[in-house]
Amino acid sequence: MIAELSMYLDNDNYSRIVFFTGAGMSAECGIPTYRGSGGIWDSYKWQNYACQRAFESNPEEVLDFHELRRIEVEKCKPHIGHYIIADIQKRKLNTWIITQNIDGMHQKAKSKNIIELHGSLWEMRCENDRKCFTDAKRPKYSSRKCECGSWLRPNIIWFEDNLDQGLLNKTNDVVSKSDLFISVGTSGLVFPAAGIPQIAKASGALCIEINPEKTTVSNAYDIKIRKPASEGLKDLIKEW
Ligand code: NAD
């Protein structure tokens, strides 16, 4: 199996590679997924913590929740799978990461060409001033309020938010040109991100899914690796 899979990366047939990562990619770092057993939404109601309406009615509580997540994420380190992807990017320069994760774990592993479809826990924005910035202080916020006096909110996609159209366009462009599409640890339940594997499939890319569990979009994949992210990614490279 290892020799078979590493072939995809070792030959020159594949040069435009996309890794599409979700919460399962970070699970082995100790960051909980949203869904499934032990998922965050088992313990917290998203209606109270992860939507604009909650933020407007109780900004401090919503900011506390996300600050706690920043503190927990800051303690975590990338696992071998993140480093494998970063290493592949060094060998295959036209390799992109499209992530639904907001934790910055790919950046910690020194990856490049990253599209953060759902934003970043480490960025804050002011709706009033229309400004967005990476928070220099971490893990706690440098400030909860903008100079204009408005509350700052994490620059992430909450329930009922729309994705950034520019990022979606860039994603469509990269995925439709890919020849090898590898999804790691995503449930395929969150749209529009869940439609991305179909774009890769329609463009003729070889599609590989790494996930210990079957997902609603598993049928779109040519090869399924039913392993955790680190193990599945090890299968993709030779003699790691
Ligand atoms: P999800 O929580 O809906 O699904 C997680 C998937 O990961 C499941 O299919 C599960 O089978 C799989 N999985 C669990 N452990 C795994 C492992 N060790 N290796 C590989 N796969 C594993 O996550 P999603 O599809 O990314 O979508 C949910 C949304 O939640 C996204 O918008 C994402 O932004 C957000 N989210 C992000 C983080 C993070 O930044 N780390 C954490 C939780 C949720």
PDB file of C-alpha atoms and ligand atoms in Angstrom:
ATOM      1  CA  MET A   1       0.000   0.000   0.000  1.00  0.00           C
ATOM      2  CA  ILE A   2       2.795   2.444   0.926  1.00  0.00           C
ATOM      3  CA  ALA A   3       4.686   1.862  -2.314  1.00  0.00           C
ATOM      4  CA  GLU A   4       1.449   2.179  -4.242  1.00  0.00           C
ATOM      5  CA  LEU A   5       0.500   5.504  -2.675  1.00  0.00           C
ATOM      6  CA  SER A   6       3.947   7.063  -2.595  1.00  0.00           C
ATOM      7  CA  MET A   7       4.039   6.490  -6.351  1.00  0.00           C
ATOM      8  CA  TYR A   8       1.582   9.374  -6.721  1.00  0.00           C
ATOM      9  CA  LEU A   9       4.086  11.770  -5.269  1.00  0.00           C
ATOM     10  CA  ASP A  10       7.262  10.254  -6.651  1.00  0.00           C
ATOM     11  CA  ASN A  11       6.444  10.343 -10.330  1.00  0.00           C
ATOM     12  CA  ASP A  12       6.104  13.485 -12.375  1.00  0.00           C
ATOM     13  CA  ASN A  13       2.508  12.851 -13.405  1.00  0.00           C
ATOM     14  CA  TYR A  14       1.303  14.874 -10.462  1.00  0.00           C
ATOM     15  CA  SER A  15       2.595  18.374  -9.962  1.00  0.00           C
ATOM     16  CA  ARG A  16      -0.458  20.458  -9.055  1.00  0.00           C
ATOM     17  CA  ILE A  17      -1.404  19.064  -5.689  1.00  0.00           C
ATOM     18  CA  VAL A  18      -4.098  20.269  -3.295  1.00  0.00           C
ATOM     19  CA  PHE A  19      -4.407  19.204   0.323  1.00  0.00           C
ATOM     20  CA  PHE A  20      -7.901  19.953   1.603  1.00  0.00           C
ATOM     21  CA  THR A  21      -7.840  19.777   5.393  1.00  0.00           C
ATOM     22  CA  GLY A  22     -10.519  19.849   8.071  1.00  0.00           C
ATOM     23  CA  ALA A  23     -10.809  19.531  11.827  1.00  0.00           C
ATOM     24  CA  GLY A  24      -9.663  15.873  11.720  1.00  0.00           C
ATOM     25  CA  MET A  25      -6.244  17.061  10.504  1.00  0.00           C
ATOM     26  CA  SER A  26      -5.728  18.770  13.865  1.00  0.00           C
ATOM     27  CA  ALA A  27      -7.380  16.130  16.050  1.00  0.00           C
ATOM     28  CA  GLU A  28      -4.063  14.379  16.762  1.00  0.00           C
ATOM     29  CA  CYS A  29      -2.620  17.711  17.957  1.00  0.00           C
ATOM     30  CA  GLY A  30      -5.211  17.625  20.741  1.00  0.00           C
ATOM     31  CA  ILE A  31      -7.606  20.124  19.136  1.00  0.00           C
ATOM     32  CA  PRO A  32     -11.161  18.751  19.272  1.00  0.00           C
ATOM     33  CA  THR A  33     -13.289  18.464  16.131  1.00  0.00           C
ATOM     34  CA  TYR A  34     -16.723  20.114  16.067  1.00  0.00           C
ATOM     35  CA  ARG A  35     -18.699  16.989  15.302  1.00  0.00           C
ATOM     36  CA  GLY A  36     -18.410  13.365  16.338  1.00  0.00           C
ATOM     37  CA  SER A  37     -17.639  12.018  19.785  1.00  0.00           C
ATOM     38  CA  GLY A  38     -15.813  14.539  21.973  1.00  0.00           C
ATOM     39  CA  GLY A  39     -16.697  17.305  19.478  1.00  0.00           C
ATOM     40  CA  ILE A  40     -16.977  20.883  20.736  1.00  0.00           C
ATOM     41  CA  TRP A  41     -20.699  21.130  19.950  1.00  0.00           C
ATOM     42  CA  ASP A  42     -21.342  18.259  22.388  1.00  0.00           C
ATOM     43  CA  SER A  43     -20.433  20.636  25.226  1.00  0.00           C
ATOM     44  CA  TYR A  44     -21.330  24.079  23.856  1.00  0.00           C
ATOM     45  CA  LYS A  45     -24.342  25.321  21.920  1.00  0.00           C
ATOM     46  CA  TRP A  46     -23.074  27.111  18.802  1.00  0.00           C
ATOM     47  CA  GLN A  47     -26.113  29.422  19.009  1.00  0.00           C
ATOM     48  CA  ASN A  48     -24.560  30.926  22.149  1.00  0.00           C
ATOM     49  CA  TYR A  49     -20.942  31.138  20.983  1.00  0.00           C
ATOM     50  CA  ALA A  50     -20.475  30.913  17.241  1.00  0.00           C
ATOM     51  CA  CYS A  51     -22.788  33.250  15.353  1.00  0.00           C
ATOM     52  CA  GLN A  52     -23.079  36.980  14.790  1.00  0.00           C
ATOM     53  CA  ARG A  53     -26.351  37.121  16.760  1.00  0.00           C
ATOM     54  CA  ALA A  54     -24.651  35.684  19.857  1.00  0.00           C
ATOM     55  CA  PHE A  55     -21.787  38.168  19.444  1.00  0.00           C
ATOM     56  CA  GLU A  56     -24.183  41.090  19.172  1.00  0.00           C
ATOM     57  CA  SER A  57     -26.174  40.082  22.245  1.00  0.00           C
ATOM     58  CA  ASN A  58     -23.239  39.003  24.405  1.00  0.00           C
ATOM     59  CA  PRO A  59     -19.851  39.981  22.933  1.00  0.00           C
ATOM     60  CA  GLU A  60     -17.848  39.351  26.094  1.00  0.00           C
ATOM     61  CA  GLU A  61     -19.055  35.769  26.477  1.00  0.00           C
ATOM     62  CA  VAL A  62     -18.364  35.004  22.798  1.00  0.00           C
ATOM     63  CA  LEU A  63     -14.901  36.580  23.046  1.00  0.00           C
ATOM     64  CA  ASP A  64     -14.179  34.602  26.249  1.00  0.00           C
ATOM     65  CA  PHE A  65     -15.079  31.357  24.427  1.00  0.00           C
ATOM     66  CA  HIS A  66     -12.711  32.115  21.556  1.00  0.00           C
ATOM     67  CA  GLU A  67      -9.940  33.326  23.848  1.00  0.00           C
ATOM     68  CA  LEU A  68     -10.161  29.992  25.655  1.00  0.00           C
ATOM     69  CA  ARG A  69      -9.822  28.229  22.309  1.00  0.00           C
ATOM     70  CA  ARG A  70      -6.768  30.367  21.481  1.00  0.00           C
ATOM     71  CA  ILE A  71      -5.186  29.405  24.816  1.00  0.00           C
ATOM     72  CA  GLU A  72      -5.858  25.691  24.201  1.00  0.00           C
ATOM     73  CA  VAL A  73      -4.655  25.793  20.575  1.00  0.00           C
ATOM     74  CA  GLU A  74      -1.462  27.670  21.525  1.00  0.00           C
ATOM     75  CA  LYS A  75      -0.433  24.706  23.699  1.00  0.00           C
ATOM     76  CA  CYS A  76      -0.680  22.306  20.724  1.00  0.00           C
ATOM     77  CA  LYS A  77       2.021  21.382  18.258  1.00  0.00           C
ATOM     78  CA  PRO A  78       1.700  20.211  14.652  1.00  0.00           C
ATOM     79  CA  HIS A  79       1.973  16.414  14.198  1.00  0.00           C
ATOM     80  CA  ILE A  80       4.052  14.518  11.678  1.00  0.00           C
ATOM     81  CA  GLY A  81       1.294  14.816   9.054  1.00  0.00           C
ATOM     82  CA  HIS A  82       1.609  18.625   9.035  1.00  0.00           C
ATOM     83  CA  TYR A  83       5.370  18.298   8.503  1.00  0.00           C
ATOM     84  CA  ILE A  84       4.873  15.749   5.718  1.00  0.00           C
ATOM     85  CA  ILE A  85       2.658  18.226   3.863  1.00  0.00           C
ATOM     86  CA  ALA A  86       5.199  21.033   4.416  1.00  0.00           C
ATOM     87  CA  ASP A  87       7.933  18.728   3.087  1.00  0.00           C
ATOM     88  CA  ILE A  88       5.894  17.799   0.004  1.00  0.00           C
ATOM     89  CA  GLN A  89       5.446  21.522  -0.664  1.00  0.00           C
ATOM     90  CA  LYS A  90       9.223  21.915  -0.766  1.00  0.00           C
ATOM     91  CA  ARG A  91       9.513  19.131  -3.373  1.00  0.00           C
ATOM     92  CA  LYS A  92       6.414  20.014  -5.387  1.00  0.00           C
ATOM     93  CA  LEU A  93       6.274  23.788  -5.511  1.00  0.00           C
ATOM     94  CA  ASN A  94       2.769  24.032  -6.917  1.00  0.00           C
ATOM     95  CA  THR A  95       1.192  22.419  -3.857  1.00  0.00           C
ATOM     96  CA  TRP A  96      -1.601  24.263  -2.081  1.00  0.00           C
ATOM     97  CA  ILE A  97      -3.326  23.755   1.236  1.00  0.00           C
ATOM     98  CA  ILE A  98      -6.980  24.689   1.451  1.00  0.00           C
ATOM     99  CA  THR A  99      -7.957  24.425   5.060  1.00  0.00           C
ATOM    100  CA  GLN A 100     -11.212  24.780   6.929  1.00  0.00           C
ATOM    101  CA  ASN A 101      -9.213  24.954  10.136  1.00  0.00           C
ATOM    102  CA  ILE A 102      -8.819  28.211  11.988  1.00  0.00           C
ATOM    103  CA  ASP A 103      -6.000  27.106  14.283  1.00  0.00           C
ATOM    104  CA  GLY A 104      -2.914  28.124  12.243  1.00  0.00           C
ATOM    105  CA  MET A 105      -1.353  24.660  12.633  1.00  0.00           C
ATOM    106  CA  HIS A 106      -0.147  24.468   9.004  1.00  0.00           C
ATOM    107  CA  GLN A 107       1.658  27.796   9.469  1.00  0.00           C
ATOM    108  CA  LYS A 108       3.279  26.454  12.660  1.00  0.00           C
ATOM    109  CA  ALA A 109       4.650  23.577  10.552  1.00  0.00           C
ATOM    110  CA  LYS A 110       6.093  26.220   8.145  1.00  0.00           C
ATOM    111  CA  SER A 111       3.789  25.431   5.229  1.00  0.00           C
ATOM    112  CA  LYS A 112       3.200  27.978   2.478  1.00  0.00           C
ATOM    113  CA  ASN A 113       0.433  28.536  -0.095  1.00  0.00           C
ATOM    114  CA  ILE A 114      -2.330  28.239   2.512  1.00  0.00           C
ATOM    115  CA  ILE A 115      -5.904  29.339   1.926  1.00  0.00           C
ATOM    116  CA  GLU A 116      -7.757  29.626   5.236  1.00  0.00           C
ATOM    117  CA  LEU A 117     -11.313  29.292   3.966  1.00  0.00           C
ATOM    118  CA  HIS A 118     -12.874  29.795   7.385  1.00  0.00           C
ATOM    119  CA  GLY A 119     -10.503  32.495   8.596  1.00  0.00           C
ATOM    120  CA  SER A 120      -8.112  32.430  11.534  1.00  0.00           C
ATOM    121  CA  LEU A 121      -8.463  32.461  15.302  1.00  0.00           C
ATOM    122  CA  TRP A 122      -5.361  34.684  15.332  1.00  0.00           C
ATOM    123  CA  GLU A 123      -6.927  37.496  13.291  1.00  0.00           C
ATOM    124  CA  MET A 124      -9.349  40.103  14.611  1.00  0.00           C
ATOM    125  CA  ARG A 125     -11.552  42.464  12.695  1.00  0.00           C
ATOM    126  CA  CYS A 126     -13.618  45.585  13.272  1.00  0.00           C
ATOM    127  CA  GLU A 127     -16.916  45.598  11.378  1.00  0.00           C
ATOM    128  CA  ASN A 128     -17.237  49.348  11.856  1.00  0.00           C
ATOM    129  CA  ASP A 129     -13.792  50.379  10.549  1.00  0.00           C
ATOM    130  CA  ARG A 130     -13.669  47.429   8.110  1.00  0.00           C
ATOM    131  CA  LYS A 131     -10.202  46.576   9.271  1.00  0.00           C
ATOM    132  CA  CYS A 132      -8.678  43.165   9.844  1.00  0.00           C
ATOM    133  CA  PHE A 133      -5.331  42.368  11.428  1.00  0.00           C
ATOM    134  CA  THR A 134      -3.247  39.531  12.848  1.00  0.00           C
ATOM    135  CA  ASP A 135      -3.240  39.887  16.606  1.00  0.00           C
ATOM    136  CA  ALA A 136       0.397  40.416  17.580  1.00  0.00           C
ATOM    137  CA  LYS A 137      -0.199  39.223  21.134  1.00  0.00           C
ATOM    138  CA  ARG A 138      -1.062  35.564  21.711  1.00  0.00           C
ATOM    139  CA  PRO A 139      -2.688  33.572  23.037  1.00  0.00           C
ATOM    140  CA  LYS A 140      -4.742  36.294  24.798  1.00  0.00           C
ATOM    141  CA  TYR A 141      -6.200  39.186  22.815  1.00  0.00           C
ATOM    142  CA  SER A 142      -4.159  42.376  22.659  1.00  0.00           C
ATOM    143  CA  SER A 143      -7.462  44.232  22.882  1.00  0.00           C
ATOM    144  CA  ARG A 144     -11.151  43.439  22.771  1.00  0.00           C
ATOM    145  CA  LYS A 145     -12.088  46.801  21.338  1.00  0.00           C
ATOM    146  CA  CYS A 146     -11.038  48.735  18.276  1.00  0.00           C
ATOM    147  CA  GLU A 147      -9.711  52.293  18.550  1.00  0.00           C
ATOM    148  CA  CYS A 148     -13.122  53.404  17.227  1.00  0.00           C
ATOM    149  CA  GLY A 149     -14.765  51.885  20.343  1.00  0.00           C
ATOM    150  CA  SER A 150     -16.483  48.926  18.594  1.00  0.00           C
ATOM    151  CA  TRP A 151     -16.008  45.350  19.748  1.00  0.00           C
ATOM    152  CA  LEU A 152     -13.428  43.401  17.757  1.00  0.00           C
ATOM    153  CA  ARG A 153     -14.520  39.953  16.590  1.00  0.00           C
ATOM    154  CA  PRO A 154     -12.387  36.956  15.586  1.00  0.00           C
ATOM    155  CA  ASN A 155     -11.947  36.898  11.803  1.00  0.00           C
ATOM    156  CA  ILE A 156     -13.501  33.456  11.408  1.00  0.00           C
ATOM    157  CA  ILE A 157     -16.587  32.103   9.694  1.00  0.00           C
ATOM    158  CA  TRP A 158     -19.322  31.537  12.210  1.00  0.00           C
ATOM    159  CA  PHE A 159     -22.610  29.733  11.594  1.00  0.00           C
ATOM    160  CA  GLU A 160     -24.792  31.826   9.252  1.00  0.00           C
ATOM    161  CA  ASP A 161     -21.780  33.856   7.969  1.00  0.00           C
ATOM    162  CA  ASN A 162     -20.854  33.940   4.283  1.00  0.00           C
ATOM    163  CA  LEU A 163     -17.458  32.868   3.065  1.00  0.00           C
ATOM    164  CA  ASP A 164     -15.142  35.452   1.555  1.00  0.00           C
ATOM    165  CA  GLN A 165     -15.865  35.457  -2.194  1.00  0.00           C
ATOM    166  CA  GLY A 166     -12.242  36.273  -3.080  1.00  0.00           C
ATOM    167  CA  LEU A 167     -11.000  33.232  -1.156  1.00  0.00           C
ATOM    168  CA  LEU A 168     -13.668  31.043  -2.761  1.00  0.00           C
ATOM    169  CA  ASN A 169     -12.640  32.225  -6.227  1.00  0.00           C
ATOM    170  CA  LYS A 170      -8.976  31.509  -5.492  1.00  0.00           C
ATOM    171  CA  THR A 171      -9.953  28.075  -4.133  1.00  0.00           C
ATOM    172  CA  ASN A 172     -11.983  27.239  -7.245  1.00  0.00           C
ATOM    173  CA  ASP A 173      -9.077  28.309  -9.409  1.00  0.00           C
ATOM    174  CA  VAL A 174      -6.491  26.199  -7.554  1.00  0.00           C
ATOM    175  CA  VAL A 175      -8.749  23.120  -7.230  1.00  0.00           C
ATOM    176  CA  SER A 176      -9.933  23.158 -10.839  1.00  0.00           C
ATOM    177  CA  LYS A 177      -6.284  23.146 -11.997  1.00  0.00           C
ATOM    178  CA  SER A 178      -5.201  20.373  -9.609  1.00  0.00           C
ATOM    179  CA  ASP A 179      -4.183  16.917 -10.794  1.00  0.00           C
ATOM    180  CA  LEU A 180      -4.000  15.335  -7.326  1.00  0.00           C
ATOM    181  CA  PHE A 181      -6.504  16.248  -4.612  1.00  0.00           C
ATOM    182  CA  ILE A 182      -6.035  14.846  -1.119  1.00  0.00           C
ATOM    183  CA  SER A 183      -8.593  15.530   1.570  1.00  0.00           C
ATOM    184  CA  VAL A 184      -7.621  14.961   5.192  1.00  0.00           C
ATOM    185  CA  GLY A 185     -10.009  14.881   8.149  1.00  0.00           C
ATOM    186  CA  THR A 186     -13.099  16.621   6.880  1.00  0.00           C
ATOM    187  CA  SER A 187     -16.666  15.434   7.379  1.00  0.00           C
ATOM    188  CA  GLY A 188     -17.966  16.954   4.154  1.00  0.00           C
ATOM    189  CA  LEU A 189     -20.987  18.358   5.987  1.00  0.00           C
ATOM    190  CA  VAL A 190     -20.153  22.060   5.887  1.00  0.00           C
ATOM    191  CA  PHE A 191     -21.050  23.859   2.649  1.00  0.00           C
ATOM    192  CA  PRO A 192     -19.755  25.442   0.467  1.00  0.00           C
ATOM    193  CA  ALA A 193     -16.455  23.817   1.484  1.00  0.00           C
ATOM    194  CA  ALA A 194     -18.093  20.398   1.169  1.00  0.00           C
ATOM    195  CA  GLY A 195     -18.567  20.954  -2.593  1.00  0.00           C
ATOM    196  CA  ILE A 196     -14.849  21.401  -3.242  1.00  0.00           C
ATOM    197  CA  PRO A 197     -13.982  17.699  -3.800  1.00  0.00           C
ATOM    198  CA  GLN A 198     -16.619  17.637  -6.581  1.00  0.00           C
ATOM    199  CA  ILE A 199     -14.746  20.440  -8.376  1.00  0.00           C
ATOM    200  CA  ALA A 200     -11.523  18.401  -8.200  1.00  0.00           C
ATOM    201  CA  LYS A 201     -13.332  15.302  -9.436  1.00  0.00           C
ATOM    202  CA  ALA A 202     -14.972  17.169 -12.333  1.00  0.00           C
ATOM    203  CA  SER A 203     -11.560  18.560 -13.319  1.00  0.00           C
ATOM    204  CA  GLY A 204     -10.126  15.068 -13.632  1.00  0.00           C
ATOM    205  CA  ALA A 205      -7.871  15.117 -10.549  1.00  0.00           C
ATOM    206  CA  LEU A 206      -7.091  11.886  -8.784  1.00  0.00           C
ATOM    207  CA  CYS A 207      -8.962  12.214  -5.486  1.00  0.00           C
ATOM    208  CA  ILE A 208      -7.794  10.628  -2.229  1.00  0.00           C
ATOM    209  CA  GLU A 209      -9.642  10.772   1.084  1.00  0.00           C
ATOM    210  CA  ILE A 210      -7.831  10.275   4.399  1.00  0.00           C
ATOM    211  CA  ASN A 211     -10.338   9.834   7.206  1.00  0.00           C
ATOM    212  CA  PRO A 212     -10.794   6.968   9.698  1.00  0.00           C
ATOM    213  CA  GLU A 213     -14.537   7.148   9.012  1.00  0.00           C
ATOM    214  CA  LYS A 214     -16.660   7.042   5.860  1.00  0.00           C
ATOM    215  CA  THR A 215     -18.141  10.463   5.030  1.00  0.00           C
ATOM    216  CA  THR A 216     -21.147  11.640   3.034  1.00  0.00           C
ATOM    217  CA  VAL A 217     -18.800  12.574   0.166  1.00  0.00           C
ATOM    218  CA  SER A 218     -16.624   9.435   0.246  1.00  0.00           C
ATOM    219  CA  ASN A 219     -18.085   8.275  -3.069  1.00  0.00           C
ATOM    220  CA  ALA A 220     -16.397  11.190  -4.842  1.00  0.00           C
ATOM    221  CA  TYR A 221     -12.949   9.789  -3.998  1.00  0.00           C
ATOM    222  CA  ASP A 222     -10.943   7.330  -6.079  1.00  0.00           C
ATOM    223  CA  ILE A 223      -8.925   6.095  -3.099  1.00  0.00           C
ATOM    224  CA  LYS A 224     -10.004   6.033   0.539  1.00  0.00           C
ATOM    225  CA  ILE A 225      -7.474   5.645   3.322  1.00  0.00           C
ATOM    226  CA  ARG A 226      -9.291   4.732   6.534  1.00  0.00           C
ATOM    227  CA  LYS A 227      -6.583   5.910   8.908  1.00  0.00           C
ATOM    228  CA  PRO A 228      -5.898   8.919  11.131  1.00  0.00           C
ATOM    229  CA  ALA A 229      -4.244  11.880   9.369  1.00  0.00           C
ATOM    230  CA  SER A 230      -0.672  11.157  10.487  1.00  0.00           C
ATOM    231  CA  GLU A 231      -0.811   7.492   9.445  1.00  0.00           C
ATOM    232  CA  GLY A 232      -2.557   8.181   6.146  1.00  0.00           C
ATOM    233  CA  LEU A 233      -0.074  10.907   5.220  1.00  0.00           C
ATOM    234  CA  LYS A 234       2.828   8.624   6.059  1.00  0.00           C
ATOM    235  CA  ASP A 235       1.416   6.249   3.435  1.00  0.00           C
ATOM    236  CA  LEU A 236       1.819   9.004   0.868  1.00  0.00           C
ATOM    237  CA  ILE A 237       5.562   9.275   1.203  1.00  0.00           C
ATOM    238  CA  LYS A 238       8.284   6.723   0.960  1.00  0.00           C
ATOM    239  CA  GLU A 239      10.539   5.654   3.799  1.00  0.00           C
ATOM    240  CA  TRP A 240       9.501   8.443   6.152  1.00  0.00           C
TER     241      TRP A 240
HETATM  242  P1  NAD B   1     -15.890  18.147  11.367  1.00  0.00           P
HETATM  243  O1  NAD B   1     -15.705  18.356  12.821  1.00  0.00           O
HETATM  244  O2  NAD B   1     -17.239  18.308  10.777  1.00  0.00           O
HETATM  245  O3  NAD B   1     -15.395  16.646  10.966  1.00  0.00           O
HETATM  246  C1  NAD B   1     -14.162  16.136  11.366  1.00  0.00           C
HETATM  247  C2  NAD B   1     -13.807  14.927  10.514  1.00  0.00           C
HETATM  248  O4  NAD B   1     -12.509  14.489  10.908  1.00  0.00           O
HETATM  249  C3  NAD B   1     -14.746  13.711  10.701  1.00  0.00           C
HETATM  250  O5  NAD B   1     -15.125  13.218   9.425  1.00  0.00           O
HETATM  251  C4  NAD B   1     -13.889  12.681  11.443  1.00  0.00           C
HETATM  252  O6  NAD B   1     -14.163  11.352  11.032  1.00  0.00           O
HETATM  253  C5  NAD B   1     -12.498  13.080  10.996  1.00  0.00           C
HETATM  254  N1  NAD B   1     -11.430  12.723  11.934  1.00  0.00           N
HETATM  255  C6  NAD B   1     -11.480  12.630  13.283  1.00  0.00           C
HETATM  256  N2  NAD B   1     -10.271  12.305  13.782  1.00  0.00           N
HETATM  257  C7  NAD B   1      -9.432  12.216  12.706  1.00  0.00           C
HETATM  258  C8  NAD B   1      -8.044  11.937  12.547  1.00  0.00           C
HETATM  259  N3  NAD B   1      -7.254  11.681  13.602  1.00  0.00           N
HETATM  260  N4  NAD B   1      -7.516  11.944  11.314  1.00  0.00           N
HETATM  261  C9  NAD B   1      -8.289  12.197  10.221  1.00  0.00           C
HETATM  262  N5  NAD B   1      -9.612  12.469  10.305  1.00  0.00           N
HETATM  263  C10 NAD B   1     -10.173  12.479  11.530  1.00  0.00           C
HETATM  264  O7  NAD B   1     -14.831  19.081  10.677  1.00  0.00           O
HETATM  265  P2  NAD B   1     -14.774  19.825   9.272  1.00  0.00           P
HETATM  266  O8  NAD B   1     -15.209  18.903   8.176  1.00  0.00           O
HETATM  267  O9  NAD B   1     -13.441  20.467   9.209  1.00  0.00           O
HETATM  268  O10 NAD B   1     -15.880  20.976   9.324  1.00  0.00           O
HETATM  269  C11 NAD B   1     -16.255  21.626  10.471  1.00  0.00           C
HETATM  270  C12 NAD B   1     -15.890  23.081  10.658  1.00  0.00           C
HETATM  271  O11 NAD B   1     -15.288  23.118  11.924  1.00  0.00           O
HETATM  272  C13 NAD B   1     -14.925  23.692   9.769  1.00  0.00           C
HETATM  273  O12 NAD B   1     -15.506  24.867   9.412  1.00  0.00           O
HETATM  274  C14 NAD B   1     -13.713  24.064  10.627  1.00  0.00           C
HETATM  275  O13 NAD B   1     -13.395  25.411  10.405  1.00  0.00           O
HETATM  276  C15 NAD B   1     -14.198  24.019  12.000  1.00  0.00           C
HETATM  277  N6  NAD B   1     -13.272  23.495  13.028  1.00  0.00           N
HETATM  278  C16 NAD B   1     -11.956  23.825  13.008  1.00  0.00           C
HETATM  279  C17 NAD B   1     -11.118  23.304  13.982  1.00  0.00           C
HETATM  280  C18 NAD B   1      -9.669  23.684  13.937  1.00  0.00           C
HETATM  281  O14 NAD B   1      -9.317  24.753  13.484  1.00  0.00           O
HETATM  282  N7  NAD B   1      -8.801  22.792  14.384  1.00  0.00           N
HETATM  283  C19 NAD B   1     -11.599  22.454  14.969  1.00  0.00           C
HETATM  284  C20 NAD B   1     -12.966  22.171  14.967  1.00  0.00           C
HETATM  285  C21 NAD B   1     -13.791  22.687  13.968  1.00  0.00           C
END
